[in-house]
XYZ file of C-alpha atoms in Angstrom:
246
model
C -13.616 16.769 20.155
C -13.017 14.585 17.047
C -9.953 12.373 17.197
C -8.095 14.085 14.367
C -9.035 17.695 14.929
C -6.369 19.996 13.537
C -4.605 17.189 11.543
C -3.629 17.559 7.896
C -3.267 14.223 6.112
C -2.114 12.905 2.677
C -3.648 9.691 1.524
C -2.219 8.122 -1.651
C -4.401 6.028 -3.855
C -7.270 7.934 -2.289
C -9.838 7.815 -5.099
C -11.144 4.390 -4.246
C -10.865 1.370 -1.973
C -9.035 1.602 1.306
C -7.669 5.010 0.430
C -11.099 6.544 -0.152
C -12.450 4.937 3.045
C -9.480 6.249 5.003
C -9.882 9.737 3.659
C -13.569 9.743 4.605
C -12.809 8.499 8.066
C -10.077 11.040 8.554
C -12.359 13.909 7.599
C -15.213 12.556 9.846
C -12.719 12.686 12.707
C -11.811 16.326 11.967
C -8.823 16.157 9.627
C -8.232 18.041 6.345
C -7.148 15.627 3.603
C -5.207 15.607 0.355
C -5.957 12.572 -1.746
C -3.669 11.597 -4.540
C -4.058 9.074 -7.344
C -3.274 8.470 -10.971
C -7.055 8.188 -11.507
C -7.999 11.758 -12.130
C -11.237 10.838 -13.911
C -12.929 9.653 -10.688
C -11.416 12.249 -8.418
C -14.434 14.588 -8.466
C -16.752 11.810 -7.221
C -14.312 10.892 -4.566
C -14.075 14.481 -3.331
C -17.853 14.711 -3.166
C -17.999 11.594 -1.147
C -15.286 12.822 1.233
C -16.542 16.372 1.528
C -15.443 19.162 -0.767
C -14.664 21.636 1.982
C -12.257 19.318 3.687
C -10.316 17.688 0.856
C -8.407 18.392 -2.337
C -7.092 16.110 -5.017
C -3.602 16.112 -6.547
C -2.800 13.796 -9.422
C 0.272 11.749 -8.560
C 2.265 8.703 -9.649
C 3.830 7.650 -6.391
C 6.620 5.802 -8.203
C 7.960 9.136 -9.543
C 9.959 10.917 -6.863
C 9.588 14.215 -8.632
C 5.863 14.221 -7.986
C 6.093 14.020 -4.193
C 7.184 17.528 -3.262
C 4.275 19.113 -5.228
C 1.860 16.980 -3.162
C 3.305 18.293 0.149
C 3.325 21.860 -1.280
C -0.331 21.621 -2.237
C -1.332 20.261 1.168
C 0.587 23.052 2.981
C -0.896 25.751 0.685
C -4.461 24.460 1.191
C -4.445 23.371 4.843
C -1.150 23.901 6.519
C 1.729 21.605 7.707
C 1.205 17.906 7.074
C 0.797 15.692 10.191
C -0.190 12.355 8.636
C 0.890 10.373 5.517
C -0.971 7.316 4.558
C 1.071 5.380 1.971
C -1.802 3.430 0.529
C -1.404 3.472 -3.298
C -0.755 0.015 -4.634
C -1.220 -2.433 -7.559
C -1.637 -6.173 -7.760
C -0.219 -8.603 -10.226
C -0.493 -12.416 -10.183
C 2.816 -14.111 -10.923
C 5.006 -16.903 -9.548
C 8.716 -17.434 -8.980
C 9.172 -19.436 -12.155
C 7.151 -17.417 -14.662
C 7.449 -13.763 -13.412
C 8.531 -11.324 -16.066
C 10.990 -8.532 -15.566
C 8.358 -6.036 -16.491
C 5.683 -7.201 -14.067
C 8.261 -7.502 -11.264
C 9.506 -3.916 -11.698
C 6.043 -2.505 -12.202
C 4.752 -3.906 -8.870
C 7.856 -2.904 -6.907
C 7.935 0.546 -8.401
C 4.438 1.399 -7.042
C 4.157 -0.841 -4.018
C 7.677 -0.456 -2.575
C 9.469 2.482 -4.242
C 6.355 4.683 -3.883
C 6.202 3.956 -0.128
C 9.933 4.691 0.203
C 9.602 8.049 -1.539
C 6.636 8.878 0.656
C 8.528 8.056 3.860
C 11.597 9.970 2.771
C 9.646 13.150 1.963
C 7.310 12.919 4.894
C 10.232 12.814 7.265
C 11.631 16.008 5.873
C 8.301 17.736 6.283
C 7.404 16.294 9.751
C 10.687 16.180 11.610
C 10.277 19.607 13.279
C 6.589 19.462 14.131
C 5.884 15.723 14.373
C 3.579 13.345 12.682
C 2.480 9.821 11.849
C 3.449 7.834 8.740
C 1.151 4.909 8.037
C 2.406 2.328 5.432
C -0.070 -0.060 3.961
C 1.461 -3.444 3.733
C -0.515 -6.643 3.635
C -0.813 -10.144 4.986
C 1.420 -10.722 1.978
C 4.061 -8.876 3.909
C 3.873 -11.481 6.668
C 3.325 -14.778 4.885
C 4.110 -16.272 1.464
C 1.419 -16.577 -1.231
C 2.587 -18.626 -4.165
C 0.956 -16.678 -6.997
C 1.860 -13.228 -5.557
C 5.620 -13.439 -5.997
C 6.302 -9.744 -6.797
C 3.555 -8.532 -4.437
C 5.042 -10.593 -1.625
C 8.419 -9.049 -2.226
C 7.027 -5.531 -2.254
C 4.791 -5.873 0.783
C 7.566 -7.679 2.716
C 9.838 -4.825 1.776
C 7.311 -2.356 3.128
C 7.196 -4.230 6.475
C 10.969 -3.967 6.982
C 11.326 -0.437 5.430
C 8.667 0.605 8.010
C 10.786 -0.705 10.951
C 14.011 0.878 9.730
C 12.350 4.303 9.219
C 10.746 4.086 12.647
C 14.088 3.318 14.386
C 15.812 6.071 12.424
C 13.232 8.715 13.436
C 13.457 7.584 17.072
C 17.265 7.706 16.993
C 17.214 11.174 15.487
C 14.680 12.314 18.163
C 12.184 13.246 15.404
C 8.634 13.231 16.812
C 7.511 10.912 13.992
C 5.810 7.567 14.369
C 5.989 5.011 11.514
C 3.726 1.923 11.519
C 2.381 -0.560 9.043
C -1.094 -1.974 8.487
C -1.507 -5.509 7.171
C -4.959 -6.186 5.837
C -6.249 -9.552 4.723
C -8.399 -9.626 1.619
C -10.661 -6.583 1.619
C -13.666 -5.576 -0.485
C -11.890 -3.134 -2.780
C -11.859 -2.672 -6.608
C -8.525 -4.554 -6.633
C -9.962 -7.648 -5.005
C -13.472 -7.415 -6.348
C -12.055 -7.502 -9.888
C -11.847 -11.233 -9.393
C -15.375 -12.374 -8.598
C -14.564 -15.946 -9.534
C -12.249 -16.041 -6.528
C -14.708 -14.574 -3.999
C -15.724 -17.855 -2.272
C -12.248 -19.136 -2.186
C -10.939 -15.905 -0.607
C -13.662 -15.814 1.940
C -12.890 -19.288 3.076
C -9.231 -18.306 3.832
C -10.422 -16.149 6.718
C -11.597 -17.835 9.929
C -14.373 -15.267 10.337
C -15.733 -16.420 7.034
C -15.887 -13.166 5.055
C -13.797 -10.500 3.353
C -12.941 -7.354 5.244
C -14.495 -3.924 4.565
C -12.377 -0.997 3.600
C -13.805 0.895 6.553
C -12.410 -1.623 8.890
C -8.948 -0.855 7.711
C -9.668 2.816 7.816
C -10.561 2.556 11.454
C -7.053 1.240 12.196
C -5.608 4.070 10.216
C -7.545 6.629 12.285
C -6.088 5.119 15.424
C -2.531 5.387 14.000
C -3.059 8.891 12.715
C -4.440 10.079 16.112
C -2.490 10.868 19.278
C -4.032 7.705 20.797
C -1.175 5.712 19.239
C 1.525 7.924 20.711
C 3.614 4.914 22.024
C 3.346 2.884 18.809
C 6.141 2.993 16.296
C 7.841 0.395 14.132
C 4.889 -1.904 14.660
C 2.615 -4.064 12.554
C -1.136 -3.786 12.915
C -2.958 -6.787 11.358
C -6.571 -6.462 10.137
C -7.172 -9.833 8.553
C -10.159 -11.668 10.094
C -7.793 -14.166 11.712
C -6.046 -15.178 8.418
C -2.521 -15.101 9.841
C -3.520 -16.610 13.188
C -3.790 -20.002 11.454
């Protein structure tokens, strides 16, 4: 039996990168998947890669709370009650503590932190009776400081602590919901690969001497989505090639 047989999952930012790899891995393990993204243009190709019979696409801006309930409604209509939410959608902006602008600060936090908060809030409402797993994509930037990722550090650090608060709340309420975060290092994704001039420098930051693959983060997400992780909640799962061990 596949590890996610009978599961219904929502993966935000699912058209490319870690989100696409996760959606593919979920389907390979038996789940039905709803991918969401602002990138509607590339959604058809993503669905073909994932498997048309096992996935649908819903256009969504995660930073707009009004767009969350329609995603759950679409998932339930197509496949049934949602068991898994992977809060993956995110954006990156280089800025520092002296030169950050109000616009760039709020833009990053709106997607990378507010979007996760909305997802957690609405997932709890839909999962509290039947149970489920909420997986929040943070980053090594949620664990350590990086001087030119000021807003991103704030957002991913916020995800780390939001995750723990939500996990404790669900446990205290006796909701059968687990809430965990994944903290990748630098991964081969369109977000990172958009800066080829930094490739060698980024590889050198990891003791294993390379960037991670999106599939390696997806493997961790499969574990957290599955019943194998039934005693894990409020925890941080690091996938970083040894970066934060230094």
